[in-house]
PDB file of C-alpha atoms in Angstrom:
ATOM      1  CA  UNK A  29     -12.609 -14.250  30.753  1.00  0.00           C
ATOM      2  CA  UNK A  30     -10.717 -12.369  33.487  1.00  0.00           C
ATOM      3  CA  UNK A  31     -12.934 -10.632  35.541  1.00  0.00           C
ATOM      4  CA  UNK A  32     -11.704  -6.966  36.748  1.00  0.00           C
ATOM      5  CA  UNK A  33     -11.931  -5.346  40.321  1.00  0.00           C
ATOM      6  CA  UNK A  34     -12.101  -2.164  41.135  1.00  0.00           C
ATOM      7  CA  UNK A  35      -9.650  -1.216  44.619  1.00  0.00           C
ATOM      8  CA  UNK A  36     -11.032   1.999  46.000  1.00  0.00           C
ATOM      9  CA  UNK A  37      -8.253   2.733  48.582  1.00  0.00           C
ATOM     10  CA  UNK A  38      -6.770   5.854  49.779  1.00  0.00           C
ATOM     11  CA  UNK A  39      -3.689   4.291  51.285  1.00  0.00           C
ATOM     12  CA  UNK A  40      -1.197   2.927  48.710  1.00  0.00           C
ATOM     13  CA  UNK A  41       0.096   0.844  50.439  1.00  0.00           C
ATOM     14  CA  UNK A  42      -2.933  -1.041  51.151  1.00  0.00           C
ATOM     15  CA  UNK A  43      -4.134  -0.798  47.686  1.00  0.00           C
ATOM     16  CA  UNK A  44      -0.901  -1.892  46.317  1.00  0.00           C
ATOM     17  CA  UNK A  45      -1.015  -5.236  48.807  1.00  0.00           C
ATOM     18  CA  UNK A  46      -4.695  -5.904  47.379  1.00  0.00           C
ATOM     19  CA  UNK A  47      -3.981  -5.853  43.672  1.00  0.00           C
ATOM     20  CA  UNK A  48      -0.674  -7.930  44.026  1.00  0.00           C
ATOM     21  CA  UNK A  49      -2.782 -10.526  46.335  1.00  0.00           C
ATOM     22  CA  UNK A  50      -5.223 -10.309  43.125  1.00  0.00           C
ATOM     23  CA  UNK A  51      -3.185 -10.054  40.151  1.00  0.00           C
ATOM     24  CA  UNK A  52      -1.420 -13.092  41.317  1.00  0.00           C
ATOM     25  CA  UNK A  53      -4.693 -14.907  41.474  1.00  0.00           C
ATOM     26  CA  UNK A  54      -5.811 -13.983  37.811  1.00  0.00           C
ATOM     27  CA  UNK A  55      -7.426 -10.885  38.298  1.00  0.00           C
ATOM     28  CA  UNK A  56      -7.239  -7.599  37.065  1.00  0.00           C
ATOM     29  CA  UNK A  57      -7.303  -4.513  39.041  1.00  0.00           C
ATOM     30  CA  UNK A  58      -7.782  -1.160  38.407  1.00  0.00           C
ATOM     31  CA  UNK A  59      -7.056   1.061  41.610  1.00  0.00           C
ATOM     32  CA  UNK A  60      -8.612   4.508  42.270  1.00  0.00           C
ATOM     33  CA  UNK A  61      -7.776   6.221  45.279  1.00  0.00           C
ATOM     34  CA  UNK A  62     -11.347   8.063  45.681  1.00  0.00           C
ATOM     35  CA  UNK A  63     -14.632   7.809  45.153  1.00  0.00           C
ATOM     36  CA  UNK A  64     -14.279  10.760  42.770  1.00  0.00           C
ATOM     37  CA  UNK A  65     -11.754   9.258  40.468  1.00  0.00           C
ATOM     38  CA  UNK A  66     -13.829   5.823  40.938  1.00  0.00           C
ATOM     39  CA  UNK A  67     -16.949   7.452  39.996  1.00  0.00           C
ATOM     40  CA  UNK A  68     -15.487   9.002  37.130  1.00  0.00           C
ATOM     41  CA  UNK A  69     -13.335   5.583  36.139  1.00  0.00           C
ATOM     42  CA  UNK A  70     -16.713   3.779  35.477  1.00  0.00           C
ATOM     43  CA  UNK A  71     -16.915   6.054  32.015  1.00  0.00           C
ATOM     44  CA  UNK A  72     -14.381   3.715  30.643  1.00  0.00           C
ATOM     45  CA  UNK A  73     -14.565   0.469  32.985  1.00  0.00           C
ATOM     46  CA  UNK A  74     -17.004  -1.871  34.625  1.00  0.00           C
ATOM     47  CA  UNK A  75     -15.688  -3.912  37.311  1.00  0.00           C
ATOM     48  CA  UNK A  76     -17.084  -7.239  37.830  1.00  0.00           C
ATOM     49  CA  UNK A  77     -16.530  -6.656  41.671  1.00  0.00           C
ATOM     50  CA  UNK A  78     -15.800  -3.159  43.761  1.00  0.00           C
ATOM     51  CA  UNK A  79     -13.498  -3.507  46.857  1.00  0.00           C
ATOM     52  CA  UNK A  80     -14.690  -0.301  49.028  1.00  0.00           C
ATOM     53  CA  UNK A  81     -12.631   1.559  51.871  1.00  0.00           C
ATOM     54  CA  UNK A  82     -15.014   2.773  53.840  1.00  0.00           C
ATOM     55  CA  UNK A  83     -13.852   6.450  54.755  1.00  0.00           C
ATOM     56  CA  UNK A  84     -12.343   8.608  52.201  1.00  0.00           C
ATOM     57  CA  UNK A  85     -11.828  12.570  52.476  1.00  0.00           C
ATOM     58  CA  UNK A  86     -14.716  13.131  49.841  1.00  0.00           C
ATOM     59  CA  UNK A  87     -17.408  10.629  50.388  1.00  0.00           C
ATOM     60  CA  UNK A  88     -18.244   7.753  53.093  1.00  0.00           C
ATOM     61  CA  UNK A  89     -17.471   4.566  51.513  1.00  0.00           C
ATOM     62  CA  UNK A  90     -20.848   2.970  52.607  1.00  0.00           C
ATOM     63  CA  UNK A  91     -22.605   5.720  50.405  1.00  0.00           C
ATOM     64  CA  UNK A  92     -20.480   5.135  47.517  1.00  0.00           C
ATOM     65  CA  UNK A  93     -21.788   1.623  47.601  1.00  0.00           C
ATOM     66  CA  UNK A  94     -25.633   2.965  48.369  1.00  0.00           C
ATOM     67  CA  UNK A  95     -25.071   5.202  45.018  1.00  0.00           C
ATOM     68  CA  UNK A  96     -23.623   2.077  43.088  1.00  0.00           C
ATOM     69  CA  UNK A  97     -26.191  -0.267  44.147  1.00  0.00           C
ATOM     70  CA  UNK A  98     -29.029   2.132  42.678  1.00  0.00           C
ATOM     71  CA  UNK A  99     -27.271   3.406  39.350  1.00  0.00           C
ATOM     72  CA  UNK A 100     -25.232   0.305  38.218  1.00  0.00           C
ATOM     73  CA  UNK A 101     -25.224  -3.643  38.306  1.00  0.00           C
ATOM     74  CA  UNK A 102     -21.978  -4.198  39.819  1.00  0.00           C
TER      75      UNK A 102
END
């Protein structure tokens, strides 16, 4: 079973890096590049592991991960 991780990133370049580094490992990534599009990603996947910037322009990273730890078991 491959596992899947999410890359919440706003710089592409930076998200691009992390999902090479990971795809070349065996993993499979799905990048959103806010916690909006994240957030509204989880309708149709559930990432074994979420790799969280911590500022974005429309949420703070840290309560992205507050909101996931109470509403989901990633």
């Amino acid at each position: 079973m491959t596992h899947s991780i999410a890359i919440i990133e706003d710089d592409p370049a930076v998200a691009d890096l992390m999902a090479a580094t990971l795809t070349d490992h065996g993993y499979r990534t799905h990048h959103y590049a806010s916690a909006i599009s994240f957030e509204a990603g989880l309708n149709d996947t559930k990432p074994s592991l979420c790799l969280v910037d911590l500022g974005f322009p429309d949420q703070n990273g840290l309560d992205l991960v507050k909101s996931l730890a109470n509403k989901h078991t990633i």
